[in-house]
PDB file of C-alpha atoms in Angstrom:
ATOM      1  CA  UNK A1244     102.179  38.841 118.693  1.00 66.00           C
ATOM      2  CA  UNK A1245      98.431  38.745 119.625  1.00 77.00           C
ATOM      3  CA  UNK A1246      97.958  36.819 122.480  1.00 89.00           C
ATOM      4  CA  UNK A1247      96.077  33.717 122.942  1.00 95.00           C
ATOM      5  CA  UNK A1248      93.301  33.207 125.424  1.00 96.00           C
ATOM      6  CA  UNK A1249      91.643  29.797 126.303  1.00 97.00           C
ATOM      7  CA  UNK A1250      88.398  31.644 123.995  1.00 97.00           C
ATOM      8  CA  UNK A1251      90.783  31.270 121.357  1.00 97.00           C
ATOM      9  CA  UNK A1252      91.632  27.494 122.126  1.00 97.00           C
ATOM     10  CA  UNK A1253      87.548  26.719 122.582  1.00 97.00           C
ATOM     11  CA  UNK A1254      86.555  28.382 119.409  1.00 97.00           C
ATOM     12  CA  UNK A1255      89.718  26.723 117.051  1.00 96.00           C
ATOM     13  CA  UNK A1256      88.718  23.651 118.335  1.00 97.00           C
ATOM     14  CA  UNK A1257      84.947  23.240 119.084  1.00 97.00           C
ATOM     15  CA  UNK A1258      85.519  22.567 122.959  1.00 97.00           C
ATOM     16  CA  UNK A1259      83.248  21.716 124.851  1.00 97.00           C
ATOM     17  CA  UNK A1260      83.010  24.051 128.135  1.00 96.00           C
ATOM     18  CA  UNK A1261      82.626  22.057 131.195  1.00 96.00           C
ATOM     19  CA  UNK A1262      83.453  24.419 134.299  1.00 95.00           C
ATOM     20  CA  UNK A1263      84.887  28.135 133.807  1.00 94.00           C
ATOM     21  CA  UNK A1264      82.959  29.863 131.217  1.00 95.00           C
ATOM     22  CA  UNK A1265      83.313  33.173 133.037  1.00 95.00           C
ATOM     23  CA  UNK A1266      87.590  32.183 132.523  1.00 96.00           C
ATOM     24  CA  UNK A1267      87.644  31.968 128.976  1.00 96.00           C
ATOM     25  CA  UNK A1268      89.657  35.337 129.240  1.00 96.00           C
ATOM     26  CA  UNK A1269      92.562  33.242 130.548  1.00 96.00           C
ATOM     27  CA  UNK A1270      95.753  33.725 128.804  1.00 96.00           C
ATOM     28  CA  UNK A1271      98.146  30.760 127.292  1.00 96.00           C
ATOM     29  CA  UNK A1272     101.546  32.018 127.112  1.00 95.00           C
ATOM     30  CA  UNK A1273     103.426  28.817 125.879  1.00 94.00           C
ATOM     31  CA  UNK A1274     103.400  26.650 123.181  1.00 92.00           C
ATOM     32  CA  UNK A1275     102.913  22.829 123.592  1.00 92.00           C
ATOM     33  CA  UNK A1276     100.159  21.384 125.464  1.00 96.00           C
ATOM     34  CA  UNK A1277     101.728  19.524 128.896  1.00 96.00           C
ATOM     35  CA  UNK A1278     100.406  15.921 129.680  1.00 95.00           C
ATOM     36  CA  UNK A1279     100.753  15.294 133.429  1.00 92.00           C
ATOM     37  CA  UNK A1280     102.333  12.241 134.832  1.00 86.00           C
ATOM     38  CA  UNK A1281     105.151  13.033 137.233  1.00 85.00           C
ATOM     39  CA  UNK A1282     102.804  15.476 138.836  1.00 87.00           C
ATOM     40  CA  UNK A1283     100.095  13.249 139.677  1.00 81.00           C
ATOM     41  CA  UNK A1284     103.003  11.312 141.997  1.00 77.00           C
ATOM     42  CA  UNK A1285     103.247  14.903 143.682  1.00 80.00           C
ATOM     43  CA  UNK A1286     106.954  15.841 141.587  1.00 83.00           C
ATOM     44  CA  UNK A1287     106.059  19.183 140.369  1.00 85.00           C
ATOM     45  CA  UNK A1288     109.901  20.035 140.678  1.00 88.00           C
ATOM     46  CA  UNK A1289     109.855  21.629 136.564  1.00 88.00           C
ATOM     47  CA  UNK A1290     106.038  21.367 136.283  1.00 91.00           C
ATOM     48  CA  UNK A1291     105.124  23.847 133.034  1.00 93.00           C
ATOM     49  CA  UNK A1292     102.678  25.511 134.869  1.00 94.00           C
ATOM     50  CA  UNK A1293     101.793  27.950 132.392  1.00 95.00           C
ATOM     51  CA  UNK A1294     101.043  25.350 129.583  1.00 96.00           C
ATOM     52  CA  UNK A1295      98.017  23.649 128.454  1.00 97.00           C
ATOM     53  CA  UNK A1296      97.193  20.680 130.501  1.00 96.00           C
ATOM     54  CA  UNK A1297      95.674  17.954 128.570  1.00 96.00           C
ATOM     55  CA  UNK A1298      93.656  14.961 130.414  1.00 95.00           C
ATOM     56  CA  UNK A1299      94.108  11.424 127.990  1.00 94.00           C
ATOM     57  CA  UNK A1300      92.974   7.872 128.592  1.00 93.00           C
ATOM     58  CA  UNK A1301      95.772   7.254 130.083  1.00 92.00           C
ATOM     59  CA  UNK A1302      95.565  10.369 132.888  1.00 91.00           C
ATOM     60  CA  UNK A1303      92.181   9.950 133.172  1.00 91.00           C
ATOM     61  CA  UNK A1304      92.084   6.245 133.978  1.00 90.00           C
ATOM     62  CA  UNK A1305      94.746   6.435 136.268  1.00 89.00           C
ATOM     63  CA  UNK A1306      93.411   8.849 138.228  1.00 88.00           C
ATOM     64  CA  UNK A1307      89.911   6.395 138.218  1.00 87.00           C
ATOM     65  CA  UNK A1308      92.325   3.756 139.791  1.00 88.00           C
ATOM     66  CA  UNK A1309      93.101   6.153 142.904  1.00 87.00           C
ATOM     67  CA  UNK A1310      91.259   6.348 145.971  1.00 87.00           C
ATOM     68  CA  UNK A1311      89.037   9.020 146.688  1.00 84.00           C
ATOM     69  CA  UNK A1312      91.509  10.718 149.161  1.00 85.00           C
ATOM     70  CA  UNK A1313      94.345  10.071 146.518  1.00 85.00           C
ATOM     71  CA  UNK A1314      92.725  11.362 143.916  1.00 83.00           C
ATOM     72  CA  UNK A1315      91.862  14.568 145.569  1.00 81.00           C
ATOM     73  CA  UNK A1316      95.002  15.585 146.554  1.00 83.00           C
ATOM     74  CA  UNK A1317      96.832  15.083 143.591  1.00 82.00           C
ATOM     75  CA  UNK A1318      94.589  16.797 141.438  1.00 85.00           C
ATOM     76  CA  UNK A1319      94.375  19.407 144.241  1.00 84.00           C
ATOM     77  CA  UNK A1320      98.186  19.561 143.956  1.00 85.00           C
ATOM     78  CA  UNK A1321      98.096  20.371 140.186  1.00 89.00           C
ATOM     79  CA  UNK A1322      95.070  22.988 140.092  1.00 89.00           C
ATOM     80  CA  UNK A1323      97.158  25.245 142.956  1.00 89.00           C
ATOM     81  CA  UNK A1324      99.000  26.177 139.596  1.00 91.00           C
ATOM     82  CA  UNK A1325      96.547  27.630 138.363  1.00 93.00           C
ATOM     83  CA  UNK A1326      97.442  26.294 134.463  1.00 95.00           C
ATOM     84  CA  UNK A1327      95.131  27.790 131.684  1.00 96.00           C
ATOM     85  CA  UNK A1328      92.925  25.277 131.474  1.00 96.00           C
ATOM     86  CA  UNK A1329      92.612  21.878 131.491  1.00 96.00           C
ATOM     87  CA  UNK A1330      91.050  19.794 128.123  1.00 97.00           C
ATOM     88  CA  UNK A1331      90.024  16.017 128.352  1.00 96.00           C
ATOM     89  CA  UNK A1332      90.472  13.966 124.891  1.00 96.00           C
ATOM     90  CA  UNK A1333      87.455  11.625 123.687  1.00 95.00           C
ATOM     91  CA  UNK A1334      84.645  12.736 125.536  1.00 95.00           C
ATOM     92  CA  UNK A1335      85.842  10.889 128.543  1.00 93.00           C
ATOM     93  CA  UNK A1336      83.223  11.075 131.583  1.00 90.00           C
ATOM     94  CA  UNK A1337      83.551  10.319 135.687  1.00 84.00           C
ATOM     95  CA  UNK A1338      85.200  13.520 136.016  1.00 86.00           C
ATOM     96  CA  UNK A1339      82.874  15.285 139.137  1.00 86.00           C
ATOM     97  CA  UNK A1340      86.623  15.596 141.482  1.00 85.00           C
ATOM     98  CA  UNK A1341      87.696  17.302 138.335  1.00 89.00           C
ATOM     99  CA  UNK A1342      84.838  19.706 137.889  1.00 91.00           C
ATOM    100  CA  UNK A1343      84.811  20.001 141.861  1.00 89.00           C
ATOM    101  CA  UNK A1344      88.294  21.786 141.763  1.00 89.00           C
ATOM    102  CA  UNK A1345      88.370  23.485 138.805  1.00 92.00           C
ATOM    103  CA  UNK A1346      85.302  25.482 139.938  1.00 92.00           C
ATOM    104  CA  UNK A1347      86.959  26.112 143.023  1.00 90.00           C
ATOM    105  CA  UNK A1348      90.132  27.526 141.713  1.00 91.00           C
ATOM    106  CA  UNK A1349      88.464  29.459 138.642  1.00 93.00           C
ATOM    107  CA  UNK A1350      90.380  26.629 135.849  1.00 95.00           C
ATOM    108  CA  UNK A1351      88.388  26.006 132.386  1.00 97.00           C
ATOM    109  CA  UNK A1352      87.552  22.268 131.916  1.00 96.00           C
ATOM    110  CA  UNK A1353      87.181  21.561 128.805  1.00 97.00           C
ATOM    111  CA  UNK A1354      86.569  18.747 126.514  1.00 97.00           C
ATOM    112  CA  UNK A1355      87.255  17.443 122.866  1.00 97.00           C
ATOM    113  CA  UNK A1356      85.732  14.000 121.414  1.00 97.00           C
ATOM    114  CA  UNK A1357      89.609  13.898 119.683  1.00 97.00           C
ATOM    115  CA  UNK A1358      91.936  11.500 120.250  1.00 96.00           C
ATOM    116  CA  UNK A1359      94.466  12.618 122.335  1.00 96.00           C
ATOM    117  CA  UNK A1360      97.528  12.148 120.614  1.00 95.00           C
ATOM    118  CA  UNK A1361      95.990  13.973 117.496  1.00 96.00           C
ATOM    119  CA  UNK A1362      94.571  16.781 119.500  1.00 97.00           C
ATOM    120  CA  UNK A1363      97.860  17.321 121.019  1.00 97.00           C
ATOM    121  CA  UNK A1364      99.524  17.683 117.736  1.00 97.00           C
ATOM    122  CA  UNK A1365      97.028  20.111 116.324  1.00 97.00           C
ATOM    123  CA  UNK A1366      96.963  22.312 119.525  1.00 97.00           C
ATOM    124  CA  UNK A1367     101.070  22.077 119.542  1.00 96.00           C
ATOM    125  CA  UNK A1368     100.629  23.622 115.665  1.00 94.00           C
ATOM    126  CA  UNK A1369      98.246  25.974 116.361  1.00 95.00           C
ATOM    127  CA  UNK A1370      99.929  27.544 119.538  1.00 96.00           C
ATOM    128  CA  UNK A1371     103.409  27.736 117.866  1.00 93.00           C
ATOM    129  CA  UNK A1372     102.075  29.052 114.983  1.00 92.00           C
ATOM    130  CA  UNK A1373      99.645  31.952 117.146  1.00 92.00           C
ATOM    131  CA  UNK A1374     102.518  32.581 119.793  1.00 94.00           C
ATOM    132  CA  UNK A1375     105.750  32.925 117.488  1.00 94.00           C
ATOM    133  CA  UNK A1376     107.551  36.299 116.757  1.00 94.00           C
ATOM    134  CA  UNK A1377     106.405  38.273 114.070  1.00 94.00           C
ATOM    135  CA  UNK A1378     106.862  40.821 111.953  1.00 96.00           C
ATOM    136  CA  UNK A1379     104.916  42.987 109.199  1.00 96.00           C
ATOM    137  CA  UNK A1380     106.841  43.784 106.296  1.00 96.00           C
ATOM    138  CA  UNK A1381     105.388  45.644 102.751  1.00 96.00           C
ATOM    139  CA  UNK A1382     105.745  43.435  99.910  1.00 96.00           C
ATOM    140  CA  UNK A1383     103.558  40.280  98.149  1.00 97.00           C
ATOM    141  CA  UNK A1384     103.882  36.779  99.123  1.00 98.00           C
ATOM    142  CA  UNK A1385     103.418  34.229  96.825  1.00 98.00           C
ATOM    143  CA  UNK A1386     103.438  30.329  96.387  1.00 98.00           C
ATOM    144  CA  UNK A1387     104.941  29.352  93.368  1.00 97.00           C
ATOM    145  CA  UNK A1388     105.056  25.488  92.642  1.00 94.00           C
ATOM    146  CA  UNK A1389     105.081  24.839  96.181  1.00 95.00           C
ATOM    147  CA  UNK A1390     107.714  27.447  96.968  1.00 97.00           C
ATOM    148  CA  UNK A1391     107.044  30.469  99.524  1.00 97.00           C
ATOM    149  CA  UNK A1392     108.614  33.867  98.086  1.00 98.00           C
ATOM    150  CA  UNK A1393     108.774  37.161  99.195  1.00 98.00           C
ATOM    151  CA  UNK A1394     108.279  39.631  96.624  1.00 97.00           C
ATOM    152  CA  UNK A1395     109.857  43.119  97.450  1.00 97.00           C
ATOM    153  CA  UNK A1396     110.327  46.585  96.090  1.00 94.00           C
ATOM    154  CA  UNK A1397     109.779  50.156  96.340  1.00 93.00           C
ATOM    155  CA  UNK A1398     105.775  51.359  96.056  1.00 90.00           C
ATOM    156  CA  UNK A1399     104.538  51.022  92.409  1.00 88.00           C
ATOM    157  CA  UNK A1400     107.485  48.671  91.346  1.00 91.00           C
ATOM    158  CA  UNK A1401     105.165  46.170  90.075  1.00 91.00           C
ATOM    159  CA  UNK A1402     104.962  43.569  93.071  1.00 95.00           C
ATOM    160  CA  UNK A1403     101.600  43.299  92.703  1.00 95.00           C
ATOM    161  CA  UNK A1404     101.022  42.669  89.014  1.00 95.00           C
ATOM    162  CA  UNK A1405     104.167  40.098  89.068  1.00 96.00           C
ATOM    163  CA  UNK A1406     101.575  38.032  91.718  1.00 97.00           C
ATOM    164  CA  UNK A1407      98.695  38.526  89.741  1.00 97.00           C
ATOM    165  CA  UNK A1408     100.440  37.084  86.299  1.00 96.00           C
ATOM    166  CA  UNK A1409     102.277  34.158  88.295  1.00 97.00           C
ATOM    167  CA  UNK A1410      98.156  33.318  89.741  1.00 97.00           C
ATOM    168  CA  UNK A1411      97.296  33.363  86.543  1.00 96.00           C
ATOM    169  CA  UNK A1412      99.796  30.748  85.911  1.00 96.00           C
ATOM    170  CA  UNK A1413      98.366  28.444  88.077  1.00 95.00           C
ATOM    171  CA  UNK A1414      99.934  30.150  91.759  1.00 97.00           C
ATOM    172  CA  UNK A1415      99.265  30.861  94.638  1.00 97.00           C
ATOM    173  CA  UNK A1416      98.682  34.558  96.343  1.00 98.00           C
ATOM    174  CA  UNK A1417      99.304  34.126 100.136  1.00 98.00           C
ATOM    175  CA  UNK A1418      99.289  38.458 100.940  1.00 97.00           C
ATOM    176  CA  UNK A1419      99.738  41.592  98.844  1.00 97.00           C
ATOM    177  CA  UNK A1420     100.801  45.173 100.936  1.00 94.00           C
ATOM    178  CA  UNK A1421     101.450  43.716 103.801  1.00 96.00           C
ATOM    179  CA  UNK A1422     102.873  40.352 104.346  1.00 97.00           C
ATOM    180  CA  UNK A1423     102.986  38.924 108.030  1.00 97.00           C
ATOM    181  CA  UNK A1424     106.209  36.658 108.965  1.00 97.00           C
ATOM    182  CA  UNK A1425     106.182  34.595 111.416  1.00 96.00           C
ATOM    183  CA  UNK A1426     109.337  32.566 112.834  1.00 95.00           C
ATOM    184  CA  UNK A1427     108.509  29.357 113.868  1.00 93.00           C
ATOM    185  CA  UNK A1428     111.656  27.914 114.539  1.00 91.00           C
ATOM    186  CA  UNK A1429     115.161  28.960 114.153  1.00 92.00           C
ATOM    187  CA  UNK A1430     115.041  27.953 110.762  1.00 94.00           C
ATOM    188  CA  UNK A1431     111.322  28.519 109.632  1.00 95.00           C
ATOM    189  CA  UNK A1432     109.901  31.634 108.335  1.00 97.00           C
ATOM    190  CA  UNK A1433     106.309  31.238 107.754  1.00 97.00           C
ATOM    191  CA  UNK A1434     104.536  34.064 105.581  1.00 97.00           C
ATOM    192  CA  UNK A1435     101.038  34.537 106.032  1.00 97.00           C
ATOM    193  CA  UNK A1436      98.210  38.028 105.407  1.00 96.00           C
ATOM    194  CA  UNK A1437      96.784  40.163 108.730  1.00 93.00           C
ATOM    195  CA  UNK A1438      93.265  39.133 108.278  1.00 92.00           C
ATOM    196  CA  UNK A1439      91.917  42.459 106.205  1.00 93.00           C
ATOM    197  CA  UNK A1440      93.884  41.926 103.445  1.00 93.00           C
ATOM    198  CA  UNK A1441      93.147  37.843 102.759  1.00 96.00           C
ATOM    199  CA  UNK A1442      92.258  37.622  99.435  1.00 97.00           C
ATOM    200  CA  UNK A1443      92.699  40.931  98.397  1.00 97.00           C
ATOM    201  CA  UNK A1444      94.974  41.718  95.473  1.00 97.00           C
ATOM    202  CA  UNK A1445      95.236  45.931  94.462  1.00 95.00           C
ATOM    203  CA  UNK A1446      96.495  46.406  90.816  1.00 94.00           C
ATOM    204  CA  UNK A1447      96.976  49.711  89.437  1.00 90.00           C
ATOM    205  CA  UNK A1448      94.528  51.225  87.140  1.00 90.00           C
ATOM    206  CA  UNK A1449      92.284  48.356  87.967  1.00 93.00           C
ATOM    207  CA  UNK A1450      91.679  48.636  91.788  1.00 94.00           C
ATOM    208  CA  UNK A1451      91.384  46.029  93.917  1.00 95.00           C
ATOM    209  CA  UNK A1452      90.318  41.707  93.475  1.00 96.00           C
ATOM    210  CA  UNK A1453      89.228  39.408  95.355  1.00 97.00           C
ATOM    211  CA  UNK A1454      91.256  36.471  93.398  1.00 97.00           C
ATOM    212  CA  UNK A1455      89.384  33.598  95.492  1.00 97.00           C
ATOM    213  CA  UNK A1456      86.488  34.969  93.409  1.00 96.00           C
ATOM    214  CA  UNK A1457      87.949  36.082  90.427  1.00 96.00           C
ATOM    215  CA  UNK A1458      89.863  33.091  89.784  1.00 96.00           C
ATOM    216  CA  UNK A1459      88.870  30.407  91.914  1.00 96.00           C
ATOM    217  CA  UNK A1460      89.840  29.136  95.533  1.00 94.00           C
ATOM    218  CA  UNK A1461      93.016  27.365  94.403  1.00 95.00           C
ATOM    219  CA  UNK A1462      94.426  31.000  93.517  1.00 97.00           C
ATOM    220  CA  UNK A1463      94.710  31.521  97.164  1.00 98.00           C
ATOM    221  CA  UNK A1464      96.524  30.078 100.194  1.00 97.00           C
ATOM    222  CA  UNK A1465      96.487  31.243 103.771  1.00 96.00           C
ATOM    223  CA  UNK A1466     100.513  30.923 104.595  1.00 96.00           C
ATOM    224  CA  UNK A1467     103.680  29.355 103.329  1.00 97.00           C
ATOM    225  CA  UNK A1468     106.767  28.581 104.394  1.00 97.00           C
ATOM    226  CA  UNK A1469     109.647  31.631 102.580  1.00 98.00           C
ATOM    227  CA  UNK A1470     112.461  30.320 101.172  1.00 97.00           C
ATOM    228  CA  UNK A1471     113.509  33.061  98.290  1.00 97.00           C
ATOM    229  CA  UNK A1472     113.412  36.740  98.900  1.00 98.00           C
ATOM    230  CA  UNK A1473     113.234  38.454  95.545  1.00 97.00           C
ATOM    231  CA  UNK A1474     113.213  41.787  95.266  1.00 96.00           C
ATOM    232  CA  UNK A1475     112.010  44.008  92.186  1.00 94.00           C
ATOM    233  CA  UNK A1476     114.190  47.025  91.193  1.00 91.00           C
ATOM    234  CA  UNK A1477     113.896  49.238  88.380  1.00 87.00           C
ATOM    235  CA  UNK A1478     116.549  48.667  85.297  1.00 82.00           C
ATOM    236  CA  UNK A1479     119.541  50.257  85.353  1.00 79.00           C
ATOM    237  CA  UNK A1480     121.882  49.915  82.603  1.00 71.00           C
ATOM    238  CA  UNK A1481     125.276  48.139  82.969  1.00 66.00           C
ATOM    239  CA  UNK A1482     124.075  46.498  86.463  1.00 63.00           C
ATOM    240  CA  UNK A1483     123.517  43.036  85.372  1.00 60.00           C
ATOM    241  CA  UNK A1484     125.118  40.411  86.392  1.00 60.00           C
ATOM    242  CA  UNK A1485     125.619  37.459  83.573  1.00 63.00           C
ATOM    243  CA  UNK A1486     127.924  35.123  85.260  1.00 66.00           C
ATOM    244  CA  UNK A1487     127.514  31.050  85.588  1.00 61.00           C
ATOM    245  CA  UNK A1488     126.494  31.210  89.033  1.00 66.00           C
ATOM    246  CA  UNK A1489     125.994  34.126  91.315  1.00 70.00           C
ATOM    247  CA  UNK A1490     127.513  34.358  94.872  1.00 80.00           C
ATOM    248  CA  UNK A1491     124.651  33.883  96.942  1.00 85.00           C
ATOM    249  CA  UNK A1492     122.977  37.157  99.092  1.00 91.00           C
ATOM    250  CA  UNK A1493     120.726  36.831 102.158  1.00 94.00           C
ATOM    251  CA  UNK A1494     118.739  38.681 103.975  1.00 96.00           C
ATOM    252  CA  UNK A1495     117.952  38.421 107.492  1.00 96.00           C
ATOM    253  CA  UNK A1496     114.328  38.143 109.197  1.00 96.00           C
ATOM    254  CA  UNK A1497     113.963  37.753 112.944  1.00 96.00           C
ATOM    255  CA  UNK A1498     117.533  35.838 112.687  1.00 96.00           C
ATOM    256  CA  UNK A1499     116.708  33.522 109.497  1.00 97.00           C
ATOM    257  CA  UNK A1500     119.082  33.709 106.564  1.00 96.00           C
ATOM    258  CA  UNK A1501     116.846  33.607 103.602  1.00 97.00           C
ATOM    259  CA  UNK A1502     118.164  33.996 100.262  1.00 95.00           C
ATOM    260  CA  UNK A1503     117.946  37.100  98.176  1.00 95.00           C
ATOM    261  CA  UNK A1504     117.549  37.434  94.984  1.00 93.00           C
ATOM    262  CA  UNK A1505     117.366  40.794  92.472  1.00 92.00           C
ATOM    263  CA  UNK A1506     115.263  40.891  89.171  1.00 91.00           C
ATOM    264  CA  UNK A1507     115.489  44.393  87.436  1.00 89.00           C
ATOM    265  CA  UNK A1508     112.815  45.353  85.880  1.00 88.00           C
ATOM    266  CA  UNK A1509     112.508  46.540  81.905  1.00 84.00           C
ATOM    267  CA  UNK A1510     109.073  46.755  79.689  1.00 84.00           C
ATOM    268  CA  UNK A1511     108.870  43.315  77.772  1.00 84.00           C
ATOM    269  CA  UNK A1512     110.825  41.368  80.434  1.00 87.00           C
ATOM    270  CA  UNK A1513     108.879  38.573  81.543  1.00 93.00           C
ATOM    271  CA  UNK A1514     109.357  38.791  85.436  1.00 94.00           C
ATOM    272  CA  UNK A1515     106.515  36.556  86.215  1.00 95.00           C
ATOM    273  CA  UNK A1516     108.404  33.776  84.395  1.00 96.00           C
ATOM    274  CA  UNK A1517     111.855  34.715  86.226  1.00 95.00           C
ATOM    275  CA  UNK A1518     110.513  34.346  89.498  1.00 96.00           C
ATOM    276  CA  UNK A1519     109.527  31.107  88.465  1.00 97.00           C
ATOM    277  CA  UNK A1520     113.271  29.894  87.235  1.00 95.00           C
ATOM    278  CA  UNK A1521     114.651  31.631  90.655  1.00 94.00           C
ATOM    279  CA  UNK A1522     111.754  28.997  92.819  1.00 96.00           C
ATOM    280  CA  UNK A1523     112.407  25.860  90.616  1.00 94.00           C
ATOM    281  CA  UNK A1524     116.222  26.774  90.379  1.00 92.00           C
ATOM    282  CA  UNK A1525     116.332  26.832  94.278  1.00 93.00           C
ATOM    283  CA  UNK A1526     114.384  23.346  94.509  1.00 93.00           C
ATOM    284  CA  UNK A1527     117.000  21.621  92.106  1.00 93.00           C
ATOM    285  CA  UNK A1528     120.066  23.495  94.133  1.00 90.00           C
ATOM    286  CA  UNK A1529     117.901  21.448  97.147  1.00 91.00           C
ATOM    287  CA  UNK A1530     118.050  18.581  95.991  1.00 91.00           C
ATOM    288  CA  UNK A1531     121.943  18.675  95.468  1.00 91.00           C
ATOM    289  CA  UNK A1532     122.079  19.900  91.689  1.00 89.00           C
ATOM    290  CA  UNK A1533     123.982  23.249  89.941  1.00 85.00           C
ATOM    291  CA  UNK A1534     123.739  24.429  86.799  1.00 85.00           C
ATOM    292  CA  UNK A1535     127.210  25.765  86.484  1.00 82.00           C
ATOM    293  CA  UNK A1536     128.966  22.604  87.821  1.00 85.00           C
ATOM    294  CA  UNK A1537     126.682  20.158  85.577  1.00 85.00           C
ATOM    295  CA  UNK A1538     128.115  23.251  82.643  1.00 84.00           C
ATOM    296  CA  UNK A1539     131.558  23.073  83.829  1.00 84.00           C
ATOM    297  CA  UNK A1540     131.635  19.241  83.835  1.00 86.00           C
ATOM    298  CA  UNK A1541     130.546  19.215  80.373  1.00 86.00           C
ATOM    299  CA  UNK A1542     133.687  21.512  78.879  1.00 84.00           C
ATOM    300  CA  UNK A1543     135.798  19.592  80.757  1.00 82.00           C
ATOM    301  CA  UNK A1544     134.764  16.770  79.743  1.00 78.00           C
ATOM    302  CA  UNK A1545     134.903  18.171  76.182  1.00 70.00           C
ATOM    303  CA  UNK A1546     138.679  19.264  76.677  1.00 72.00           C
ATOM    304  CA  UNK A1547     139.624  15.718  78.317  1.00 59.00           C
TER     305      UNK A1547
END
């Protein structure tokens, strides 16, 4: 995890630099911008010092309600914290007692012409999303029909020209080598590329593609959420299974339980197209429906 500095925040976001340009270095450890309220009564008891403090109509006004001297000293309370920065939603003005501390205690003021219940949404995204655990693993990610997979397997397996026939079906690439996971909640596992490789597809005996160019910008997506974990082995005879419904295998990222899936590989086997029965067979096993039991039902029903 590469950390976030308020530089970060202003350049994301188009801010508008008020006070503290020589701060911008400023780190932002947490996720979730903080609204103050209780602390502008002087209850800074669980304060979240170390958030981003954002500065709405309805902060801003109140504090416009407050006597000089009462004004002072509460935001004089909050800026002995020394939070990241401070950013005031839609362009809001009348803020010199603001400017007047913030300059004294080295704080960024900054300022967005957004709305401030949007602007807190998008910051909340972006910080969870730049601050949450990761990992680098080697394989391909891929968005297939809406579905986030992980393609795995040993070097020269054929990860990478499964990807390119399933963009040529219409998919997505999302990162080839080197696939970036991110774990944005106990239950969310968002893949995404490091930046050098966006774009970039290698194939064997070809080199590498750019498929943006090659085959247009819908043939690439920065991240997706991974739900599958497929992983490509080389045939081996005897091996398959061919039963009604497999017992279900997982495999474990950062704590997440994602489900695994094997596909053997054999010349003339169309993988491309099995990865896309394992993605649309997970969506209908979503949405509450099973092959085998719907199978089952139906010689039952037959022997009833």
């Amino acid at each position: 995890m590469k950390p976030v500095t308020v530089k970060h925040l202003v350049d994301r976001f188009s801010l508008e630099v008020l006070t503290g340009h020589d701060q911008l270095h400023r780190t932002i450890p947490k996720t979730r911008a903080h609204r103050p309220g209780l602390e502008f009564t002087g209850y800074f008891n669980f304060f979240p010092q170390e958030h981003v403090q954002l500065l709405g109509r309805k902060e801003i006004t109140y504090l416009h309600t407050l006597s000089e001297h009462e004004r002072n000293l509460h935001i004089g309370n909050i800026v002995k914290y020394h939070p990241p920065c401070f950013v005031v939603t839609r362009n809001q003005e009348g803020l010199k007692y603001l400017l007047k501390y913030c300059e004294e205690e080295g704080i960024p003021l900054l300022r967005t012409p957004a709305p401030t219940t949007k602007f807190q949404e998008l910051v909340d995204v972006y910080l969870g999303k730049a601050l949450a655990q990761e990992i680098s693993v080697h394989g391909v990610c891929v968005n297939v029909s809406g579905i986030g997979i992980l393609l795995r397997g040993k070097s020269g397996v054929g990860k990478s020209e499964t990807a390119h026939t399933l963009i040529r079906r219409g998919h997505r690439l999302v990162a080839d080598d080197i696939v970036v996971l991110k774990k944005i909640s106990p239950e969310t596992l968002l893949g995404t590329h490091n930046e050098k490789t966006k774009e970039f597809l290698a194939l064997r005996s070809i080199g590498l593609i750019n498929v943006s160019r090659l085959y247009g910008r819908k043939a690439f997506q920065e991240e997706t959420r991974i739900v599958l974990d497929i992983e490509l082995t080389k045939w081996q005879d005897d091996t398959l299974n061919n039963d009604l419904e497999l017992e279900p295998k997982f495999t474990e990222y950062m704590d997440i339980r994602i489900p695994h899936i094997e596909i053997q590989l054999q010349p003339g086997r169309d993988v491309a197209g099995l990865v896309e029965a394992a993605a649309n067979n997970w969506y209908l096993k979503q949405q509450g429906y099973s092959a085998a039991e719907d199978f089952m039902k139906r010689i039952q029903s037959d022997l009833g």
